[in-house]
mmCIF file of C-alpha atoms in Angstrom:
data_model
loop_
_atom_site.group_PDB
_atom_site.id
_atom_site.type_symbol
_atom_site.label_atom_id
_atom_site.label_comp_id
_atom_site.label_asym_id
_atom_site.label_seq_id
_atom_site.Cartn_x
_atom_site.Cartn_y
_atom_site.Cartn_z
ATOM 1 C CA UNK A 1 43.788 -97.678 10.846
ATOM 2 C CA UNK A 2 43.260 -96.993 14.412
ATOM 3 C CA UNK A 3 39.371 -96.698 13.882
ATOM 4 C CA UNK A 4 39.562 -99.986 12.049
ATOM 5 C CA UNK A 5 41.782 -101.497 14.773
ATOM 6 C CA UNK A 6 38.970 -100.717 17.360
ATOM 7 C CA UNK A 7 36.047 -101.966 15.336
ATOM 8 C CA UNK A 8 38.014 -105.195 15.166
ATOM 9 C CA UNK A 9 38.555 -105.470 18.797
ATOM 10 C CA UNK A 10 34.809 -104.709 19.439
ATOM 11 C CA UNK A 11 33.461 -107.241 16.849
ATOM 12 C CA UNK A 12 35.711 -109.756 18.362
ATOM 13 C CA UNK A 13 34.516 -109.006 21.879
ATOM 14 C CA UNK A 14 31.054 -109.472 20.734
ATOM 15 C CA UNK A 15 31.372 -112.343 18.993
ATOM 16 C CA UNK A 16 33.232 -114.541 22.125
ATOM 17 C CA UNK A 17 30.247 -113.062 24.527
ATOM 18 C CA UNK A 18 28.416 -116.365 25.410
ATOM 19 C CA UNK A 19 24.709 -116.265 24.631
ATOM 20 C CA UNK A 20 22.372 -115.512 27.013
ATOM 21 C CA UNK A 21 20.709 -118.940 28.627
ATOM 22 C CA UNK A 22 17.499 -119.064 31.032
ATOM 23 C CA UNK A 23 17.016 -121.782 33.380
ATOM 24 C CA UNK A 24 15.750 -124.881 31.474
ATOM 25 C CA UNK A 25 14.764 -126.668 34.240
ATOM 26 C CA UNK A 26 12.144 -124.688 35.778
ATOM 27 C CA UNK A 27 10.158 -122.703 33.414
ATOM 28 C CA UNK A 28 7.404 -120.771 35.107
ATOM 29 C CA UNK A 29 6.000 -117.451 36.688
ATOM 30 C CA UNK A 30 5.431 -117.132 40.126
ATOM 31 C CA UNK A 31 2.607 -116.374 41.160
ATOM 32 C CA UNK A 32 2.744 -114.800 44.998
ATOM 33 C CA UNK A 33 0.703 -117.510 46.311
ATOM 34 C CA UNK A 34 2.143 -120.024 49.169
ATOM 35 C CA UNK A 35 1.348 -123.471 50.583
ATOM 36 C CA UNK A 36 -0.601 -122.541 53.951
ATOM 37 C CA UNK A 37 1.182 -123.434 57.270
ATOM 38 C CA UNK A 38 2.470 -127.010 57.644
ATOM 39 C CA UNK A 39 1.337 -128.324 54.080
ATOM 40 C CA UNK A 40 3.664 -130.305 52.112
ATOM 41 C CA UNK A 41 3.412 -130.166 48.232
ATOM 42 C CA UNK A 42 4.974 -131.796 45.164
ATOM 43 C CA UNK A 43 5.636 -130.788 41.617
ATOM 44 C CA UNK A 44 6.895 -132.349 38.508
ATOM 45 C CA UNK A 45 8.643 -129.820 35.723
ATOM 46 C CA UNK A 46 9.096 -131.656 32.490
ATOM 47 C CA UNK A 47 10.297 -129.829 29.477
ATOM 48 C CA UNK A 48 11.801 -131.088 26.153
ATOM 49 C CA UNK A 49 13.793 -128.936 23.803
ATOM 50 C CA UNK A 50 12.671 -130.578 20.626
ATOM 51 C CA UNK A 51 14.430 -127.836 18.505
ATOM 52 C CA UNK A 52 17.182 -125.923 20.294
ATOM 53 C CA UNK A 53 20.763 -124.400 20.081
ATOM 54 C CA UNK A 54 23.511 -126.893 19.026
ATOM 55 C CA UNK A 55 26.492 -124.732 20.401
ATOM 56 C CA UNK A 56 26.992 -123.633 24.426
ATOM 57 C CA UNK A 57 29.530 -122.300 26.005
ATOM 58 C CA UNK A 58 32.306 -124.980 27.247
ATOM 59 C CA UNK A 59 31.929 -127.162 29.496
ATOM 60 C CA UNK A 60 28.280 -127.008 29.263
ATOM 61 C CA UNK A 61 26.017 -129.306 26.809
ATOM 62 C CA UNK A 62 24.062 -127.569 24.064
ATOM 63 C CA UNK A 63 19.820 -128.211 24.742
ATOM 64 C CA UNK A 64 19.251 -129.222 21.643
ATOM 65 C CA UNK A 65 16.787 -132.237 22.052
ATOM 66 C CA UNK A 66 17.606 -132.461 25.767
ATOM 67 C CA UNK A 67 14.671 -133.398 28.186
ATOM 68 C CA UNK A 68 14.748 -132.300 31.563
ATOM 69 C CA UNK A 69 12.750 -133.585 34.975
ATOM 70 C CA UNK A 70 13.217 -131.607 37.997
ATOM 71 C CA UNK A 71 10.942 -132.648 41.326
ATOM 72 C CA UNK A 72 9.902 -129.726 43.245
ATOM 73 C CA UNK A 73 8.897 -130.336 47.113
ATOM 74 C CA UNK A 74 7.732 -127.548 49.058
ATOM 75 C CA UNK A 75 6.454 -126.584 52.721
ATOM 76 C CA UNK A 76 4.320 -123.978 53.957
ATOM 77 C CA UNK A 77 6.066 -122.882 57.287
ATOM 78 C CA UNK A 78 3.553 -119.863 57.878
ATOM 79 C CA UNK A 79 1.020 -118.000 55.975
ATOM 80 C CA UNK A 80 3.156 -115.557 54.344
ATOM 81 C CA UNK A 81 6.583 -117.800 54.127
ATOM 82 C CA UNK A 82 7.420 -121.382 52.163
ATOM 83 C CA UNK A 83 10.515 -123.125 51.613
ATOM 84 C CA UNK A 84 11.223 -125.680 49.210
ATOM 85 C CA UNK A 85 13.864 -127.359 46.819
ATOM 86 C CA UNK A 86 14.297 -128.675 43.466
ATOM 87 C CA UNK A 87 16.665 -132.315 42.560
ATOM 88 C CA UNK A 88 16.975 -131.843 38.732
ATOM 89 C CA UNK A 89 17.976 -134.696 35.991
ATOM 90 C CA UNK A 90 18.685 -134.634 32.105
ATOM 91 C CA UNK A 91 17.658 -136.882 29.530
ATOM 92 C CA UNK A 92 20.442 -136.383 27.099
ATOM 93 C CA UNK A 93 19.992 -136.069 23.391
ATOM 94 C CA UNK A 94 21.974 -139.429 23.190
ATOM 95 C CA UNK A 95 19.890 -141.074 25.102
ATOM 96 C CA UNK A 96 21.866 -140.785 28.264
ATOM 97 C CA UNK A 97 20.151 -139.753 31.629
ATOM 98 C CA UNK A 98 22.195 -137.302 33.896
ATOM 99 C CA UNK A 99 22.359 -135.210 37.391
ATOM 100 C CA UNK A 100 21.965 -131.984 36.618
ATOM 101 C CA UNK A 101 21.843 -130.446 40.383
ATOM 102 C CA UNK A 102 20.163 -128.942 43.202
ATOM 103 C CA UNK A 103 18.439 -125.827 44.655
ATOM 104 C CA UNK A 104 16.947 -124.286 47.540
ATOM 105 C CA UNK A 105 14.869 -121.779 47.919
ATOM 106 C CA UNK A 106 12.858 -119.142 50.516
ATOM 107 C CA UNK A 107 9.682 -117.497 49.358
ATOM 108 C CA UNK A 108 7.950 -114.974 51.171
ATOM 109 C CA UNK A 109 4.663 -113.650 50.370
ATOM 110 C CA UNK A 110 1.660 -111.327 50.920
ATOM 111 C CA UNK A 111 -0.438 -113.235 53.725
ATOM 112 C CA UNK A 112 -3.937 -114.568 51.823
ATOM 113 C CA UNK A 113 -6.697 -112.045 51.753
ATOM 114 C CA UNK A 114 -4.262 -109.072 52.237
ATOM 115 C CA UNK A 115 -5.667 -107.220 48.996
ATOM 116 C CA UNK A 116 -8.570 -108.227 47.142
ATOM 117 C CA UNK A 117 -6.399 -108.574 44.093
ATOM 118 C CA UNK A 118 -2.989 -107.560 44.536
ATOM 119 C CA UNK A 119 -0.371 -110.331 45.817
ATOM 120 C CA UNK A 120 3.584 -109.508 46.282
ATOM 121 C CA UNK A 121 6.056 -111.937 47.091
ATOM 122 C CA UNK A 122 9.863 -112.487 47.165
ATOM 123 C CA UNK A 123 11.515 -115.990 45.802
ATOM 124 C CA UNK A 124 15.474 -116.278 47.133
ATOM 125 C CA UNK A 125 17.588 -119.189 45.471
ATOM 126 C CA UNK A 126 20.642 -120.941 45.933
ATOM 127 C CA UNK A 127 21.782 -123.618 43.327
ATOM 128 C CA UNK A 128 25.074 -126.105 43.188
ATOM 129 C CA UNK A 129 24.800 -127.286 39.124
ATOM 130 C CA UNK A 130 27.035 -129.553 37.750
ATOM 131 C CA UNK A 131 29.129 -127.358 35.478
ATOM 132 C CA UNK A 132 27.721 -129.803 31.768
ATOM 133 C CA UNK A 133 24.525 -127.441 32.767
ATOM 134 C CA UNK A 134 25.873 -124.279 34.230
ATOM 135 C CA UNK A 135 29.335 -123.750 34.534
ATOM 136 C CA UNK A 136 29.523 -121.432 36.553
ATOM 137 C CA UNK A 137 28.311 -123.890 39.333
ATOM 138 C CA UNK A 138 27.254 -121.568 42.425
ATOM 139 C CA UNK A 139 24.708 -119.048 41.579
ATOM 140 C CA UNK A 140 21.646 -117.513 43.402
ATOM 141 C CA UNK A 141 18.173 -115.855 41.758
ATOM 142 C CA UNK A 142 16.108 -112.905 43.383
ATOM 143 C CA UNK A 143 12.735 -112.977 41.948
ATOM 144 C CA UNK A 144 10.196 -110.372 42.574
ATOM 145 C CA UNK A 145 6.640 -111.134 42.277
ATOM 146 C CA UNK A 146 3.842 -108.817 41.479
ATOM 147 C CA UNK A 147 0.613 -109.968 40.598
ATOM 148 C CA UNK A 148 -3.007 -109.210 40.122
ATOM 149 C CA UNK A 149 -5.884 -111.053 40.057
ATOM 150 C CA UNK A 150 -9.766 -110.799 39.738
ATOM 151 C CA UNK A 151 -12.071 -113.333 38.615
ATOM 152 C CA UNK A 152 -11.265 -112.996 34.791
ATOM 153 C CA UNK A 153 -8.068 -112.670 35.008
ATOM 154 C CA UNK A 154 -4.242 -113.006 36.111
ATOM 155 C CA UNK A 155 -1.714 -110.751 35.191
ATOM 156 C CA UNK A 156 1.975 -111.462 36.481
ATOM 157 C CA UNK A 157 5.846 -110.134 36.620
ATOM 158 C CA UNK A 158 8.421 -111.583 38.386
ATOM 159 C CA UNK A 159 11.659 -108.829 37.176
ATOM 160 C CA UNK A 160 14.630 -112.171 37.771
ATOM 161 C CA UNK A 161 17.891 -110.819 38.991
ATOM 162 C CA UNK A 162 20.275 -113.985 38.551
ATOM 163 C CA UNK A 163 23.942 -113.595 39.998
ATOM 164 C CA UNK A 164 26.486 -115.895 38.996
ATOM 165 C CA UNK A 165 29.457 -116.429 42.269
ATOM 166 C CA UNK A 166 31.985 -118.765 41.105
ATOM 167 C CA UNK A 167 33.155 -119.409 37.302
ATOM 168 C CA UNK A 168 33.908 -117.426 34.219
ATOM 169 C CA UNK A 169 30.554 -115.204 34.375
ATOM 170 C CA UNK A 170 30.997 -114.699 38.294
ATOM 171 C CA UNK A 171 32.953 -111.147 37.334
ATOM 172 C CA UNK A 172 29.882 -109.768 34.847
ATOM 173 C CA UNK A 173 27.666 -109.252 37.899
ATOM 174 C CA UNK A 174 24.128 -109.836 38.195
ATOM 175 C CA UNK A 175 21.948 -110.574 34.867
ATOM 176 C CA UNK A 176 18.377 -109.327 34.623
ATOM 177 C CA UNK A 177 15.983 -112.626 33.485
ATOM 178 C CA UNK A 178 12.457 -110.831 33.423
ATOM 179 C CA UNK A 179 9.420 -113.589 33.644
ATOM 180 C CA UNK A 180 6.419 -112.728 33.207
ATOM 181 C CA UNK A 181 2.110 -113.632 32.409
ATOM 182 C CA UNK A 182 -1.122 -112.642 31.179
ATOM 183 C CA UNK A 183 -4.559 -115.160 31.259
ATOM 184 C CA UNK A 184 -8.203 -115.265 31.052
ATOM 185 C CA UNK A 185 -10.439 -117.279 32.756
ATOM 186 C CA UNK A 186 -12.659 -119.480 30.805
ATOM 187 C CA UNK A 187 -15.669 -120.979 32.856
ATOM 188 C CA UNK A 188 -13.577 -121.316 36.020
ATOM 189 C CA UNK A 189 -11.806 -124.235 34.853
ATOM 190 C CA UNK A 190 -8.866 -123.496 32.616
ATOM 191 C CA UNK A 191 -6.587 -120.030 32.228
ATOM 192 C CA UNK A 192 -5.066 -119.377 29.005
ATOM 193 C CA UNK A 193 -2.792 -117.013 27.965
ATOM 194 C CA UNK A 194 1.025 -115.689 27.275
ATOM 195 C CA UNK A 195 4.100 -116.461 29.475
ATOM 196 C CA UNK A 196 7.482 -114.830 28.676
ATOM 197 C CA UNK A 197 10.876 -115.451 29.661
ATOM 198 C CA UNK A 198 14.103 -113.813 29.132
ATOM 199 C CA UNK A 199 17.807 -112.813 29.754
ATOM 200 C CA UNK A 200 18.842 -109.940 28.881
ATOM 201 C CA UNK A 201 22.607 -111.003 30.338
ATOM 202 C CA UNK A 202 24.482 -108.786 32.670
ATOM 203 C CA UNK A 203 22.729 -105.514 34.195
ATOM 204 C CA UNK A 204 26.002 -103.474 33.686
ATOM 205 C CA UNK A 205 26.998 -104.616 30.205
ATOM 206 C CA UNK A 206 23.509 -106.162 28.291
ATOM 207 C CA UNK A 207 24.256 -108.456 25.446
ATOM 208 C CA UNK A 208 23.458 -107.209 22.079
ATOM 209 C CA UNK A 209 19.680 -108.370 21.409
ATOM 210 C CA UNK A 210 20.577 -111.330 18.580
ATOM 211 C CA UNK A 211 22.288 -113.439 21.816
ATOM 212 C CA UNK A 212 19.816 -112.412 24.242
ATOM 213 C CA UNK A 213 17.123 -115.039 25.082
ATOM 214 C CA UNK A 214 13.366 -114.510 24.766
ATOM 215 C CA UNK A 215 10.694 -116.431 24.342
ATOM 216 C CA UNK A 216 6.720 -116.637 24.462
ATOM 217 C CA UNK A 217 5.126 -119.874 25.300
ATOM 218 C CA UNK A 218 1.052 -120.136 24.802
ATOM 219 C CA UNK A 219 0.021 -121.856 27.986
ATOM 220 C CA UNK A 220 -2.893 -122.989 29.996
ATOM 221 C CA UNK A 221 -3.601 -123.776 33.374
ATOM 222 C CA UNK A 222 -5.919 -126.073 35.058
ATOM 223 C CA UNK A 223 -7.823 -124.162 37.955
ATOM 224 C CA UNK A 224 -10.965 -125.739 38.588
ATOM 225 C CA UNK A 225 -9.084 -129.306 41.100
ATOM 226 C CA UNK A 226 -8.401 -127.116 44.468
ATOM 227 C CA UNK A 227 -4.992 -128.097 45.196
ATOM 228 C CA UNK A 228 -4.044 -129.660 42.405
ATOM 229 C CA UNK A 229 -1.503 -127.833 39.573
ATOM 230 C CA UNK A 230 -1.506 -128.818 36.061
ATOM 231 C CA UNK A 231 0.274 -126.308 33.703
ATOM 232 C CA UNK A 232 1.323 -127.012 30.194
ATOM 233 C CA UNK A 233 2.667 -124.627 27.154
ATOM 234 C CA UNK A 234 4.526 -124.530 23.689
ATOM 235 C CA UNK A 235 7.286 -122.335 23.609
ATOM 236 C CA UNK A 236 8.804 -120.456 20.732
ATOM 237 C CA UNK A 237 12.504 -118.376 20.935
ATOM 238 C CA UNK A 238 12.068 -114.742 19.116
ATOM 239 C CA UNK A 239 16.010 -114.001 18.903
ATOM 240 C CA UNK A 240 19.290 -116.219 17.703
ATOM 241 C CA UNK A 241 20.443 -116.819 21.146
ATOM 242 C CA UNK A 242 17.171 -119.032 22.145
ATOM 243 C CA UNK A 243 15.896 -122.407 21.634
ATOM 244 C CA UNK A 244 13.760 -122.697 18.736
ATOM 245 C CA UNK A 245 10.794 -124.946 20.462
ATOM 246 C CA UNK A 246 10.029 -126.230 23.477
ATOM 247 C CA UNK A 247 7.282 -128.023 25.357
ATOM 248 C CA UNK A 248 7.147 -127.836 28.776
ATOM 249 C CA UNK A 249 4.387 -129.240 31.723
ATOM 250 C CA UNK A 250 4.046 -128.915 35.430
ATOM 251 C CA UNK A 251 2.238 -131.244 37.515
ATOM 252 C CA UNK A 252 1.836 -130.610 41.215
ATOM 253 C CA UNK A 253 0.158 -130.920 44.432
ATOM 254 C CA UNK A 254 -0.606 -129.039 47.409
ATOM 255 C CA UNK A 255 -1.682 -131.512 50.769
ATOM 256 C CA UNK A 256 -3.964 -128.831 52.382
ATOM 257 C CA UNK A 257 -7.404 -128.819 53.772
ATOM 258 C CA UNK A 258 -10.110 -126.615 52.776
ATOM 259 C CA UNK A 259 -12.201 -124.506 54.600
ATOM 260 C CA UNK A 260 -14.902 -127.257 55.750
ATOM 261 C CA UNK A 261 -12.531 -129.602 56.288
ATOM 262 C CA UNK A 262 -11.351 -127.188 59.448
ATOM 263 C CA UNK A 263 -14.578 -126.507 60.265
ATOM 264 C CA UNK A 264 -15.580 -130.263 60.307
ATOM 265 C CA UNK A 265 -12.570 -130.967 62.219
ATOM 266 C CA UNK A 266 -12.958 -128.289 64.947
ATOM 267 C CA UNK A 267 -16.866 -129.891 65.004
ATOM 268 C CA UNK A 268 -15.811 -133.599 66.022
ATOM 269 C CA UNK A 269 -13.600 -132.592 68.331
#
């Protein structure tokens, strides 16, 4: 009886566990790279969740069919540090268009030309989310960046810690949300490849692996317009505890001169 009285208790346990959830609103891989010193940039993130989960944990909204907009502006302030924010909005299922919150964030990299082909960086966040889309509210992400690139290809890992400070998750401590990348290069004008994404859920106390999240979106990248970003993937969740399909695009772009341009400037003076 006693052994049956603690297999209850741990099924129950399991069972109220809330399923793991990775940020909607921004889905993509850093990269290590930075706006140079003193340019401004833009991007649009635009994802829809055209088959998702129909249950989340109370108060917030399940994805299912939700859209979601977030604008991204950004500022080099030297050649190995950027800053930027993000002012995010939901297009509801039933048609109704919300606030979904704010971030700021700190990003620190490797200055340009420091290894032929190996870039590190450091992304800090802070975010204040209405609690319909996180309710937890205050929260913070550490991302790591490692990546490699040659002229074929880009290879990318950015190991997510996510901590959670106020709310019913605050007392779980920090959850591990690996991201991560591999492309090719075809004809120096698009990069194809894998992305992945994933929560794992708390570092001390991992969920079991049907309510983690993961998911592998087929992507490509437009890299032959200097300073200009396009990025757009299908995604597909592998385990219970994701969204089932989602679409997602990123338009952006960097106000920056190019080498001539300096040179040509330097010339007239």
């Amino acid at each position: 009886m006693k052994a049956l009285a603690a297999a209850i208790a741990l099924a129950l346990a399991l069972v109220s566990r809330n399923a793991a959830a990775i940020d909607p609103f921004e889905i993509q891989v850093y990269d290590a790279t930075a706006n140079a010193p003193g340019a401004p940039g833009l991007e649009l993130h635009v994802n829809r969740v055209f088959s998702g989960l129909t249950t989340a944990a109370s108060p917030e909204l399940p994805q299912n069919h939700q859209s979601h907009f977030t604008l991204e502006p950004s500022l080099g302030i030297t050649p190995f540090w950027e800053i930027g924010g993000y002012f995010e909005t939901t297009l509801r299922g039933d048609g109704t268009f919300d606030y979904a919150g704010v971030k700021l964030r700190s990003k620190f990299v490797t200055p340009p030309h420091w290894q032929p082909h190996l870039r590190l960086g450091l992304n800090l966040e802070v975010s204040l989310l209405p609690t319909t889309y996180d309710r937890d509210r205050w929260g913070s992400e550490i991302r790591p960046i490692v990546a490699w690139e040659n002229e074929r290809w880009l290879l990318v890992v950015n190991p997510i810690v996510d901590l959670s400070y106020t709310g019913p998750d605050a007392s779980a401590g920090p959850t591990f949300q690996p991201a991560g990348m591999a492309k090719v290069k075809i004809a120096d004008t698009v990069a194809v490849g894998l992305e992945y994404y994933a929560d794992f859920g708390p570092i001390a106390d991992p969920l079991p692996l049907r309510q983690e999240a993961h998911y592998i979106y087929e992507a490509a990248d437009l890299i032959s317009v200097p300073h200009f970003e396009l990025n757009a993937g299908v995604g597909e969740g592998l385990t219970a505890g994701s969204n089932a399909f989602v679409a997602k695009m990123i338009v952006g772009y960097v106000w920056e001169r190019d080498a001539h341009d300096e040179v040509r400037a330097v010339s007239t003076r």
